[in-house]
mmCIF file of C-alpha atoms and ligand atoms in Angstrom:
data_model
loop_
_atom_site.group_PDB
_atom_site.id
_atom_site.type_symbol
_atom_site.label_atom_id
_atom_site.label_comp_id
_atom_site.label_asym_id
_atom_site.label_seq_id
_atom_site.Cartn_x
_atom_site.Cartn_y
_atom_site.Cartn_z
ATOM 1 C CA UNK F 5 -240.246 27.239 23.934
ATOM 2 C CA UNK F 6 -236.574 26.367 24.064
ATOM 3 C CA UNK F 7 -233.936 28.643 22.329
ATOM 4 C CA UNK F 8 -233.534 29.046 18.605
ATOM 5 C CA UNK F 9 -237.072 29.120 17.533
ATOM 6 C CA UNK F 10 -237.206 25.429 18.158
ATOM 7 C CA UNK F 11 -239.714 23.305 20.898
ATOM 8 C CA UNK F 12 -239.103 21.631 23.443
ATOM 9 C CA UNK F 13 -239.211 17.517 22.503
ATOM 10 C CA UNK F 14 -241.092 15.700 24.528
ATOM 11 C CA UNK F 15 -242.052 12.224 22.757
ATOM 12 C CA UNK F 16 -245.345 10.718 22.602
ATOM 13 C CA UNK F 17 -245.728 6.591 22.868
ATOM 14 C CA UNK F 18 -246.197 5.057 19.722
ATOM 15 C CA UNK F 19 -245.340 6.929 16.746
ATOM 16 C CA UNK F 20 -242.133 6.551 14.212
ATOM 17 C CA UNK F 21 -238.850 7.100 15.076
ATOM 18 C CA UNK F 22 -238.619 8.875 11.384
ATOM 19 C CA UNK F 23 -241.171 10.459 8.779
ATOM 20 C CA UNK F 24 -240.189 11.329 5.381
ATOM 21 C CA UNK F 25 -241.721 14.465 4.075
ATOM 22 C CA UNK F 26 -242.991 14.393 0.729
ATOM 23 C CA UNK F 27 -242.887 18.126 -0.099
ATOM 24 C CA UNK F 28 -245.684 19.402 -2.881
ATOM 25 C CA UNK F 29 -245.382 23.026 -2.334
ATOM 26 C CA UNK F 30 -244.186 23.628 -5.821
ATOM 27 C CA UNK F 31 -246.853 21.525 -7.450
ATOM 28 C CA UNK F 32 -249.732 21.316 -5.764
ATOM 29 C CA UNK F 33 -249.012 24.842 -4.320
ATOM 30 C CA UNK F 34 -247.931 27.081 -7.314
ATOM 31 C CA UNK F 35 -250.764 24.972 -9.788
ATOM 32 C CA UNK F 36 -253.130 27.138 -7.756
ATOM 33 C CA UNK F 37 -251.444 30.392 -7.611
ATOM 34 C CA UNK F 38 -253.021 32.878 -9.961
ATOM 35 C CA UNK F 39 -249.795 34.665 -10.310
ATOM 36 C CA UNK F 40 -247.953 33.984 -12.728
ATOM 37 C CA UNK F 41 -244.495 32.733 -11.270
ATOM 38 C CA UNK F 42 -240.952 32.468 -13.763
ATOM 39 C CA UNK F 43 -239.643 29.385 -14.374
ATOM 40 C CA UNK F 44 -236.524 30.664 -12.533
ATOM 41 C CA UNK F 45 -238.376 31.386 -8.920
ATOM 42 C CA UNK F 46 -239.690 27.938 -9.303
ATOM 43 C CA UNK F 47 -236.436 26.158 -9.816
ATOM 44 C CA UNK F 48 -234.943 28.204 -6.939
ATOM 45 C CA UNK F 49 -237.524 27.654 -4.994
ATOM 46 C CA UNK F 50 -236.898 23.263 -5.297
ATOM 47 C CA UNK F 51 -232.896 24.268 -4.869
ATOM 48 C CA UNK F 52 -234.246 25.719 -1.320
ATOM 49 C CA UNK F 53 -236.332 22.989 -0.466
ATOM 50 C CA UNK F 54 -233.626 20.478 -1.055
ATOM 51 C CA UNK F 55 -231.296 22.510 0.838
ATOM 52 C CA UNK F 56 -233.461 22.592 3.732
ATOM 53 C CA UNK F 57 -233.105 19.256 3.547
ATOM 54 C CA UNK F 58 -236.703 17.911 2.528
ATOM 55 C CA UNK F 59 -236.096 14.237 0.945
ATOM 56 C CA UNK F 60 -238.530 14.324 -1.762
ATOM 57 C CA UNK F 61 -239.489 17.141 -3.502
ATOM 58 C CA UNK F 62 -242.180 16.689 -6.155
ATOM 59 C CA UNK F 63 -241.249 19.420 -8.703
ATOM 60 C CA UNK F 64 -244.252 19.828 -11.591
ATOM 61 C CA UNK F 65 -246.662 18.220 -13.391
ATOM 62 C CA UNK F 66 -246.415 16.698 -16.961
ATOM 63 C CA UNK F 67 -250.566 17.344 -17.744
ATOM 64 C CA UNK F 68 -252.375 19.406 -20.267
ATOM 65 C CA UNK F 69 -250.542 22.539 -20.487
ATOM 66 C CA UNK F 70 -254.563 24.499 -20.679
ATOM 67 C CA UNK F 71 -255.556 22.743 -17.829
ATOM 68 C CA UNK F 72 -252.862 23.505 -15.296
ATOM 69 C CA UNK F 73 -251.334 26.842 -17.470
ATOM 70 C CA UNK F 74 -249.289 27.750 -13.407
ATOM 71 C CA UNK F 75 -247.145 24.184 -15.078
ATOM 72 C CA UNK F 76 -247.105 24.409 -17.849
ATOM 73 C CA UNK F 77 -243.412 24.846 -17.748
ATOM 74 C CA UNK F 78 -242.361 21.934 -17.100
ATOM 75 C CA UNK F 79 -240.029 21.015 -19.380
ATOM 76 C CA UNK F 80 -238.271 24.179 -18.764
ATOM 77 C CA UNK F 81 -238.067 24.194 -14.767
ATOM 78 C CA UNK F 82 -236.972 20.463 -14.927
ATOM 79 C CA UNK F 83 -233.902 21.502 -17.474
ATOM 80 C CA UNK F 84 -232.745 23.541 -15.098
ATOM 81 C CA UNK F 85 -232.794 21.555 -11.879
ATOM 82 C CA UNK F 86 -229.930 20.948 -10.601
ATOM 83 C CA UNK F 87 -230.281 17.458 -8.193
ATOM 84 C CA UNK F 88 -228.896 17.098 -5.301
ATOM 85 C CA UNK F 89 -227.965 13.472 -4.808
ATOM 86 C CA UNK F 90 -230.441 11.413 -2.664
ATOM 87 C CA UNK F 91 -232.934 13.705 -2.962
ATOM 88 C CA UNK F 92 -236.229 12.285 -5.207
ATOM 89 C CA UNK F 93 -238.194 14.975 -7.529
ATOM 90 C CA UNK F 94 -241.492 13.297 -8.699
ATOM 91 C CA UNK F 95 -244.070 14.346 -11.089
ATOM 92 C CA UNK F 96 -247.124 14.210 -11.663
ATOM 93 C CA UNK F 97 -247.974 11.996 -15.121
ATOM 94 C CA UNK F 98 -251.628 11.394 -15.717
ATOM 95 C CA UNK F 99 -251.036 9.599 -18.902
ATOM 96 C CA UNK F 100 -249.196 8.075 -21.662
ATOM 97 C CA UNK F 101 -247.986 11.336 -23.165
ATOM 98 C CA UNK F 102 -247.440 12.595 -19.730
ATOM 99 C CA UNK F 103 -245.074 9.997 -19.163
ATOM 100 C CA UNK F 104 -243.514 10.494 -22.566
ATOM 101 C CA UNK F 105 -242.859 14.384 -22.018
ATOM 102 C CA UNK F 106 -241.488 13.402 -18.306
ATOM 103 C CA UNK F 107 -238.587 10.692 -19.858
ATOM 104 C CA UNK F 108 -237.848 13.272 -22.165
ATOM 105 C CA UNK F 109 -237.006 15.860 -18.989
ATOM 106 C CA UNK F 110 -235.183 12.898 -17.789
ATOM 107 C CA UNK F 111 -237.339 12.433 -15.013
ATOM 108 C CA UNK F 112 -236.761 9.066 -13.112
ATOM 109 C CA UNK F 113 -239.698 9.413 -10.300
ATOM 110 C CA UNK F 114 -243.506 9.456 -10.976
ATOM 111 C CA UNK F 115 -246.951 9.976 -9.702
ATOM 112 C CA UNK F 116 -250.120 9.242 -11.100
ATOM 113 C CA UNK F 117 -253.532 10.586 -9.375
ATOM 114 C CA UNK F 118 -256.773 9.142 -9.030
ATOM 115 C CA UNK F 119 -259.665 9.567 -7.783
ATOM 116 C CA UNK F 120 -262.065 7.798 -5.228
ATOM 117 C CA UNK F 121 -265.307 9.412 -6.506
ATOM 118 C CA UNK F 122 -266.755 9.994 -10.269
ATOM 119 C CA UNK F 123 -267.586 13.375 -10.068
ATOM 120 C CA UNK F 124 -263.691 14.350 -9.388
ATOM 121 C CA UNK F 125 -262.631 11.478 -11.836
ATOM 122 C CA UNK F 126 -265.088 13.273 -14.580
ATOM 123 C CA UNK F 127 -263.535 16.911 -13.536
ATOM 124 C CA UNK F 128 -260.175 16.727 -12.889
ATOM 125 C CA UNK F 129 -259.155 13.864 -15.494
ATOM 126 C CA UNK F 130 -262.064 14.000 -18.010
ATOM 127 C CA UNK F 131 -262.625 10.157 -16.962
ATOM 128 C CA UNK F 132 -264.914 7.908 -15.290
ATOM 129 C CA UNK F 133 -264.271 6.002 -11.631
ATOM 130 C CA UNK F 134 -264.590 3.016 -13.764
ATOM 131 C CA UNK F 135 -261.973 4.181 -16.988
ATOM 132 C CA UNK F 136 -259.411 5.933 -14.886
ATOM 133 C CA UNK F 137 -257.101 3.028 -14.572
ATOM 134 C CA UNK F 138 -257.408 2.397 -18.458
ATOM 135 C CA UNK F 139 -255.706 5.706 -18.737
ATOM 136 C CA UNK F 140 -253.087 4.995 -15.391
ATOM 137 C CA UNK F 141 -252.222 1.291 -16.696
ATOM 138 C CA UNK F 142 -250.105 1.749 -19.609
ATOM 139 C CA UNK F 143 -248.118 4.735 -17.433
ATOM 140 C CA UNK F 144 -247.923 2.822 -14.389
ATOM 141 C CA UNK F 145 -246.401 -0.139 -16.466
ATOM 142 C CA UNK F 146 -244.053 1.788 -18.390
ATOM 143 C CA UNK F 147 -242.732 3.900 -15.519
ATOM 144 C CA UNK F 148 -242.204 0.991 -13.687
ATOM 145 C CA UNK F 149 -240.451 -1.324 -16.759
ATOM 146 C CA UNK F 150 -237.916 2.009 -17.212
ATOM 147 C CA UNK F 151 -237.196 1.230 -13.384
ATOM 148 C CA UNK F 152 -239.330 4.485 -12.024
ATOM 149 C CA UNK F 153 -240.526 5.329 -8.829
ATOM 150 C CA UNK F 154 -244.569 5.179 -9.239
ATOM 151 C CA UNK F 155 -246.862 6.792 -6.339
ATOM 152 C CA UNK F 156 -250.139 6.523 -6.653
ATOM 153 C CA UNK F 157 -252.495 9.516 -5.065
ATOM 154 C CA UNK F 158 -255.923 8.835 -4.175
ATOM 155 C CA UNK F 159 -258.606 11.831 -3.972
ATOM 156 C CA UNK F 160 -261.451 12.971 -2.202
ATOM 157 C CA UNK F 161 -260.842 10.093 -0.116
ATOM 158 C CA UNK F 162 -262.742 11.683 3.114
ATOM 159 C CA UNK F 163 -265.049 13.675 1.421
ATOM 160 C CA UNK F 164 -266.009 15.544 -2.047
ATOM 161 C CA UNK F 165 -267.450 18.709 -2.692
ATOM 162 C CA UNK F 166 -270.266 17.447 -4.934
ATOM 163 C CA UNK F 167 -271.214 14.169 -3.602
ATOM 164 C CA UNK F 168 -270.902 14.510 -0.045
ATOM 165 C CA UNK F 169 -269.653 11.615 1.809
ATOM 166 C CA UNK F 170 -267.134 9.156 0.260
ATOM 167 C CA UNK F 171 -267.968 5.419 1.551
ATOM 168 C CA UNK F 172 -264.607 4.062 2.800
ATOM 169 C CA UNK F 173 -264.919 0.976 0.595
ATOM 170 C CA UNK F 174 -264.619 2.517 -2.761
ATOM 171 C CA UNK F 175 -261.501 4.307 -1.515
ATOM 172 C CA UNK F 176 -259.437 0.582 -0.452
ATOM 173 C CA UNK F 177 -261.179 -0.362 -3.910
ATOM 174 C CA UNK F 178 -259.351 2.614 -6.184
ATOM 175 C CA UNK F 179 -256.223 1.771 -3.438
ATOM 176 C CA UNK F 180 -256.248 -1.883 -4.228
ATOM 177 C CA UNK F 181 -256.362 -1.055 -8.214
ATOM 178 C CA UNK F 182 -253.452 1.653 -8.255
ATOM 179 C CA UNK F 183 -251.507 -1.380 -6.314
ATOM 180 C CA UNK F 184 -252.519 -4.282 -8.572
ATOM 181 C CA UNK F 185 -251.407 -1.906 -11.269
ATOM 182 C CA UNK F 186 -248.080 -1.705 -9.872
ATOM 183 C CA UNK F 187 -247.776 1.308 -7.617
ATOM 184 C CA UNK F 188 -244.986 1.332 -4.690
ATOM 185 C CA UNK F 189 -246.684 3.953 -3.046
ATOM 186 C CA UNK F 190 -250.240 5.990 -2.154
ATOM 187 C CA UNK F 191 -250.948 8.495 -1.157
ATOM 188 C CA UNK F 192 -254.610 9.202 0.282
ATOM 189 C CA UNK F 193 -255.498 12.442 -0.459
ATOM 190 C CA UNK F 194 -258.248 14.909 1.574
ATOM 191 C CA UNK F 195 -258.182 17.064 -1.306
ATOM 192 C CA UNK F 196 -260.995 19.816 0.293
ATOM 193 C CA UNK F 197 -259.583 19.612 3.623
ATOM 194 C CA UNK F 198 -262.963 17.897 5.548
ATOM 195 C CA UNK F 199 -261.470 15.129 7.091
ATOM 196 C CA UNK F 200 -261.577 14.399 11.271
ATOM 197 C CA UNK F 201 -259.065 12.028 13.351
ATOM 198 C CA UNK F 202 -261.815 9.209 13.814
ATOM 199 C CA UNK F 203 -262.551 9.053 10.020
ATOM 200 C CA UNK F 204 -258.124 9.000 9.389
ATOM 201 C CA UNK F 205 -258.027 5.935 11.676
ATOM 202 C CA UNK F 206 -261.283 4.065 10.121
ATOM 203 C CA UNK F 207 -259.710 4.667 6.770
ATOM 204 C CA UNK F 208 -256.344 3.270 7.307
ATOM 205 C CA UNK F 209 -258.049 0.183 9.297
ATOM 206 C CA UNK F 210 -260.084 -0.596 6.623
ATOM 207 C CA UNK F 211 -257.110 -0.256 4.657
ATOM 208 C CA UNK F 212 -254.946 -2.783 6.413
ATOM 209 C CA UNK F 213 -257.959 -5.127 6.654
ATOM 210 C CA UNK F 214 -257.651 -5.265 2.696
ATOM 211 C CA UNK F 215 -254.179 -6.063 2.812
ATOM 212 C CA UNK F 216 -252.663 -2.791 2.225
ATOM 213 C CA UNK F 217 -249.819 -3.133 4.225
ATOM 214 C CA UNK F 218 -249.009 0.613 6.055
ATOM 215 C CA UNK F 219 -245.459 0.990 4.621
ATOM 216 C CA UNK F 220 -246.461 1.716 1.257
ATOM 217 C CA UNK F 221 -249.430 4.606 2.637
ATOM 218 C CA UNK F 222 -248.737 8.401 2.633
ATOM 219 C CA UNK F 223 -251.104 11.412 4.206
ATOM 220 C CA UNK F 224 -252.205 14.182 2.266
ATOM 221 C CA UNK F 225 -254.217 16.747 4.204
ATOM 222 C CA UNK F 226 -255.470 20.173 3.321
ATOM 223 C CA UNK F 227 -255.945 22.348 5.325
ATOM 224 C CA UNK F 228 -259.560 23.784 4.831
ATOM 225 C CA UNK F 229 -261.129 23.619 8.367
ATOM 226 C CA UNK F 230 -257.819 23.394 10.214
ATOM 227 C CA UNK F 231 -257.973 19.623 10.807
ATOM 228 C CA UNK F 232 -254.345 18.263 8.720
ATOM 229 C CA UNK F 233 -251.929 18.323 12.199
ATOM 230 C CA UNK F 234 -254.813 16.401 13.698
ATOM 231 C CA UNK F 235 -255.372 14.081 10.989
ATOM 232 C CA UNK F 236 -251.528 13.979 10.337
ATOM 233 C CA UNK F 237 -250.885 12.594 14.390
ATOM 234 C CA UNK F 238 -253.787 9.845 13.760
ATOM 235 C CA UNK F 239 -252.497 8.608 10.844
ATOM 236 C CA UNK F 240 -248.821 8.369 13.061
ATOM 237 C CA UNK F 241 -250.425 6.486 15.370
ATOM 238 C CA UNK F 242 -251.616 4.185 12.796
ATOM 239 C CA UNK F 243 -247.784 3.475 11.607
ATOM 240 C CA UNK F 244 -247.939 5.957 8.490
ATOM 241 C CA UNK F 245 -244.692 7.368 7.929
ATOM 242 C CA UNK F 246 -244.725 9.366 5.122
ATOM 243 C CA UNK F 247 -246.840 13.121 4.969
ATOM 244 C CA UNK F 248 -247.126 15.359 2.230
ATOM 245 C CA UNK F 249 -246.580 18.989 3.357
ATOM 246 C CA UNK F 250 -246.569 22.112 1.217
ATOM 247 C CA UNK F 251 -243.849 24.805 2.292
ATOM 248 C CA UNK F 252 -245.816 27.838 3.777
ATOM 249 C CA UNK F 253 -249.187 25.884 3.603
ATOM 250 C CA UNK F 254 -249.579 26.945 -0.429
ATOM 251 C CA UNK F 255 -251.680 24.318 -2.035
ATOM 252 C CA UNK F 256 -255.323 23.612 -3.462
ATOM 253 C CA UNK F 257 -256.608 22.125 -6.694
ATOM 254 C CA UNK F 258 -258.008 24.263 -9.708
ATOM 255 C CA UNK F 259 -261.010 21.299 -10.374
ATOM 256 C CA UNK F 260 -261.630 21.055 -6.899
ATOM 257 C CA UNK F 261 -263.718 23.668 -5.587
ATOM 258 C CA UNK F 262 -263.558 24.929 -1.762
ATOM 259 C CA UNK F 263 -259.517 23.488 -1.704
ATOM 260 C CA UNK F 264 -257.506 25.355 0.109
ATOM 261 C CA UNK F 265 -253.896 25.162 1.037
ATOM 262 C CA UNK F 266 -252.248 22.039 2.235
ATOM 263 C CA UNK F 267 -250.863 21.219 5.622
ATOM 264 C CA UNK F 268 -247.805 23.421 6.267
ATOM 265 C CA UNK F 269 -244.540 21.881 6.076
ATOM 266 C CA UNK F 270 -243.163 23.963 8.965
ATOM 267 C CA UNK F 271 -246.147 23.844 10.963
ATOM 268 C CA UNK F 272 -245.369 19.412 10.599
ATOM 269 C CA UNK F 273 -241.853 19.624 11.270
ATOM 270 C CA UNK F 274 -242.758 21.683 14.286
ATOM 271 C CA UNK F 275 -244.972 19.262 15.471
ATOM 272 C CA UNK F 276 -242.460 16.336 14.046
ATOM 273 C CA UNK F 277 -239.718 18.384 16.087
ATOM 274 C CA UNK F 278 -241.386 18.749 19.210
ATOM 275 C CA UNK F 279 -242.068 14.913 19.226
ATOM 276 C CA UNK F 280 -238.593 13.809 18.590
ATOM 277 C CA UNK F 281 -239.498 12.618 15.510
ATOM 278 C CA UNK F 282 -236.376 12.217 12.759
ATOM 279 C CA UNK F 283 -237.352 14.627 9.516
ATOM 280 C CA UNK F 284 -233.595 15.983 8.761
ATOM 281 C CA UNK F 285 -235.612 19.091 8.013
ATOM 282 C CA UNK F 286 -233.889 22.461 8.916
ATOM 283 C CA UNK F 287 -237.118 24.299 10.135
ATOM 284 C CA UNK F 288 -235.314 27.903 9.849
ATOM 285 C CA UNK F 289 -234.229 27.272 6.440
ATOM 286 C CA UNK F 290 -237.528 26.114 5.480
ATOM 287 C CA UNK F 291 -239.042 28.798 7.098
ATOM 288 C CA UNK F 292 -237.309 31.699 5.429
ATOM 289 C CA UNK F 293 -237.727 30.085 1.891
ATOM 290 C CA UNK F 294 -241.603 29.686 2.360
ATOM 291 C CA UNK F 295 -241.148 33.674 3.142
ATOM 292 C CA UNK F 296 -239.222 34.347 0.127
ATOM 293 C CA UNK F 297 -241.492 33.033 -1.892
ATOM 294 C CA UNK F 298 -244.500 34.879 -0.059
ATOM 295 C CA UNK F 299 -242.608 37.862 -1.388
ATOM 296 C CA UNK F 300 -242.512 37.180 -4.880
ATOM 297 C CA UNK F 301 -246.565 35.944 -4.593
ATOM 298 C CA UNK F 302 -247.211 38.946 -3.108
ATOM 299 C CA UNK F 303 -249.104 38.161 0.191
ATOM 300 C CA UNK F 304 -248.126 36.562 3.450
ATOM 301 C CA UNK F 305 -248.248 32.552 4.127
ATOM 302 C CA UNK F 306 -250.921 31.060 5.826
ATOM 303 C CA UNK F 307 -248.654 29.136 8.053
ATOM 304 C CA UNK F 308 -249.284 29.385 11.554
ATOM 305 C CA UNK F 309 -245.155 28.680 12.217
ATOM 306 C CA UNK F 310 -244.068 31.128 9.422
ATOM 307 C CA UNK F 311 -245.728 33.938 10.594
ATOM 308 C CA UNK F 312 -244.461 32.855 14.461
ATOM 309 C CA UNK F 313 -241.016 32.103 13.402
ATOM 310 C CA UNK F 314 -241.207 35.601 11.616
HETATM 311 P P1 HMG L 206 -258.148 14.807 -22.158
HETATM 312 O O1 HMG L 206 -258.591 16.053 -22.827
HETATM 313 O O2 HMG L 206 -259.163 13.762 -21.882
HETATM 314 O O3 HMG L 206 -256.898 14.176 -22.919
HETATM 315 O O4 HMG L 206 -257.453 15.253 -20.788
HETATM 316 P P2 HMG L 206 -256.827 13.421 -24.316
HETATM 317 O O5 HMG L 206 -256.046 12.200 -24.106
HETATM 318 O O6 HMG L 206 -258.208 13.305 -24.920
HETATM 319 O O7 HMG L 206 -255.964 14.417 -25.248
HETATM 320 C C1 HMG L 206 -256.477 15.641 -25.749
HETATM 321 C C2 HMG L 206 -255.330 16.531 -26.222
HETATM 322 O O8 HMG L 206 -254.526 16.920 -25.105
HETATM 323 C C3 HMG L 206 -254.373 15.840 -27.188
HETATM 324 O O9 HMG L 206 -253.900 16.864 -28.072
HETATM 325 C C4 HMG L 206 -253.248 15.389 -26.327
HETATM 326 O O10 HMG L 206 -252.025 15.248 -26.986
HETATM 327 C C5 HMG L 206 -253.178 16.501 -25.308
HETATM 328 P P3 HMG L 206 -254.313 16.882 -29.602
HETATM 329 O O11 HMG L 206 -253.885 15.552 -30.132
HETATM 330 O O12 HMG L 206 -255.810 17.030 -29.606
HETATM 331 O O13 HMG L 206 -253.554 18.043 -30.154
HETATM 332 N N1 HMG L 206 -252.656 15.968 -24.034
HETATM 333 C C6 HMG L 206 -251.545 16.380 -23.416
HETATM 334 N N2 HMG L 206 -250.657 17.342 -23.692
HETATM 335 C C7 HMG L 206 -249.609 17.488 -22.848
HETATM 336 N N3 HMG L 206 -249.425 16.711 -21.760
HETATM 337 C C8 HMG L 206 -250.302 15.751 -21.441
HETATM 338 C C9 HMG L 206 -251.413 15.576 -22.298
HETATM 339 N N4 HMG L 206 -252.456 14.713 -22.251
HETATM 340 C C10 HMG L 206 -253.201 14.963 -23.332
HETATM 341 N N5 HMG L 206 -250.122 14.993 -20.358
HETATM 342 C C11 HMG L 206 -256.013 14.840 -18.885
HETATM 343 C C12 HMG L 206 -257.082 14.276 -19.811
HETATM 344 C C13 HMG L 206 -255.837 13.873 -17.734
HETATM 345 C C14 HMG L 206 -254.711 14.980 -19.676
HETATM 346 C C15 HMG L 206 -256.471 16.222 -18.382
HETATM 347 O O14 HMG L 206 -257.708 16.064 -17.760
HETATM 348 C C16 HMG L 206 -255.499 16.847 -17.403
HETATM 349 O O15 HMG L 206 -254.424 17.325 -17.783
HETATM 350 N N6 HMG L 206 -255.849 16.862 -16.086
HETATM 351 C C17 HMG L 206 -254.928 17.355 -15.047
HETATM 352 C C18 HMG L 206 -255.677 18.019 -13.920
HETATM 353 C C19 HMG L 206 -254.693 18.396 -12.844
HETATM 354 O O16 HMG L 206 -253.498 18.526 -13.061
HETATM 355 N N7 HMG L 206 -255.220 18.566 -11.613
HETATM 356 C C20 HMG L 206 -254.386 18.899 -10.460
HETATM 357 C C21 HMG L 206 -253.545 17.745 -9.989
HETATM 358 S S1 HMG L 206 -254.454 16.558 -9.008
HETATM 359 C C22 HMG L 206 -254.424 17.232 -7.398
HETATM 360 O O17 HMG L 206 -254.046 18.367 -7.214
HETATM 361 C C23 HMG L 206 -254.803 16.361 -6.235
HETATM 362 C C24 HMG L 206 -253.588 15.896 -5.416
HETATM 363 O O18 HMG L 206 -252.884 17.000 -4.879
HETATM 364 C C25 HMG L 206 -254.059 14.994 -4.242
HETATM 365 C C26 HMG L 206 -255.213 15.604 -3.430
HETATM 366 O O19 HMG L 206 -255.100 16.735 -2.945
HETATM 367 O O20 HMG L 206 -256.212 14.893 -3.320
HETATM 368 C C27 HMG L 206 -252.631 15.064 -6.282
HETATM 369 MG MG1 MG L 207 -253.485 18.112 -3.096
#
């Protein structure tokens, strides 16, 4: 290990020169946190992130209040944010009066999430596969006609707790219809953390075969059997770019059962770092907010590099 709590960088062939880090450690890590944290520790807790120097930092979600009660403080923690410039702080809008609460926060950057299976559709949005997109339309539309930033997620794209295997091709089909409705982004998301390498680079193949051009494709790996670095240096090799990380590996989804945290942010900038790959992130910085926050959740983080590093 070189000096400074920092690897050595030694390049592999064939991966970006640069990946932007689409940090969800306050929203899909605190949702699932069954303490109750202050507005105030959550808006310090962005500040830190930004000043580490992650990019993006998705700050809350704008859905039912008594489904996701950890967010239900939205309006409050984005009131206080104070932006720094160039940095983007999505939410998460699953519908029209999402969307509506979100302008109100003055929110400029939006998400909405899907899902690639009907059992997750039915539980985590109260929809069918086949009437999700009659709720995501009219917000996709409108974000995008008041000039918004709209990334689409995909779930249970490698696998779902209640149905088992997820075939590949109704995955590019939910893909294709968050694009057709006007999403700049996706993001494919193993919410339970099953995923392997091989499946990663089938999925985004199948995926370019149906004209999904890489660019617009994020990762989002949990980290349930210890598989997201993995899957996170396949889907490099593929040309993706762009990996959601949660600081200290916090993460999971209430309506998802067996999800467990998402891939560290500091254990994929160490990674990232050792491979020479351009993340501006400051990994100390990051590092000693993800154990500030352990403090006020009251146990240790899961992440291999925070515990290292401290
Ligand atoms: P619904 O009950 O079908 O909604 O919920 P509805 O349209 O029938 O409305 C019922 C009532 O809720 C109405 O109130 C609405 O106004 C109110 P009433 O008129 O009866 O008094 N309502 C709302 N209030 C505030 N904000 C809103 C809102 N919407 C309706 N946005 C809904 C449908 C989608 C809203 C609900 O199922 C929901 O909130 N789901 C969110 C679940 C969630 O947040 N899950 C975690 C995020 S997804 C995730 O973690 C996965 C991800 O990380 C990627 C991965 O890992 O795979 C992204
Ligand atoms: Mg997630």
């Amino acid at each position: 290990m070189a000096d400074g709590g920092l690897p050595d960088v030694v390049p592999l062939p064939g991966l970006p020169e640069q990946v932007t880090i689409w940090e969800v450690g306050a929203r899909d890590g605190l949702q699932n946190e069954s303490a109750v944290i202050p507005a105030a520790i959550k808006v310090e807790f962005i500040h830190r992130l930004a000043d580490a120097g992650l990019p993006v930092v998705e700050a809350t979600s704008f859905v039912r209040p008594d489904w996701v009660p950890q967010l239900a403080d939205a309006v409050e923690v984005m009131a206080s944010l104070e932006r720094v410039p160039g940095v983007r702080y999505p939410v998460l809008v699953p519908n029209k009066r999402g969307l509506a609460r979100a302008v109100a926060a003055g929110v400029a950057d939006v998400a909405v999430f899907a899902s690639a299976t009907e059992t997750f559709a039915q539980r985590n949005l109260n929809r069918s596969l086949a009437t999700q997109m009659e709720m995501f339309d009219p917000v996709i539309a409108g974000a995008r006609a008041a000039g918004m930033a709209v990334r689409g997620y995909v779930s249970m794209c490698f696998g779902d707790p209640w149905e088992g295997r997820v075939p590949r091709q109704q995955v590019v089909e939910v893909c294709r219809q968050l694009l057709a409705a006007g999403c700049d982004a996706l993001s494919l998301g193993d919410t339970i953390g099953v995923a392997t390498p091989g499946q990663v680079t089938a999925l985004l193949a199948d995926l370019g075969a149906a004209g999904v051009p890489v660019g617009q494709l994020g990762v989002h790996f949990h980290d349930t059997y210890g598989q997201a670095l993995a899957n996170t240096l396949a889907a490099l090799q593929c040309g993706v770019s762009t990996v959601d990380a949660s600081a200290g590996g916090l993460g999971g989804c209430p309506y998802a059962k067996s999800a467990t945290g998402n891939l560290a942010t500091e254990d994929l900038v160490w990674m990232l770092d050792g491979l020479g790959i351009h993340t501006g992130v400051d990994l100390a910085a990051l590092a000693a907010t993800s154990v500030w926050l352990a403090g006020h959740l009251g146990r240790p983080s899961p992440s291999s590099v925070v515990r290292a590093l401290s």
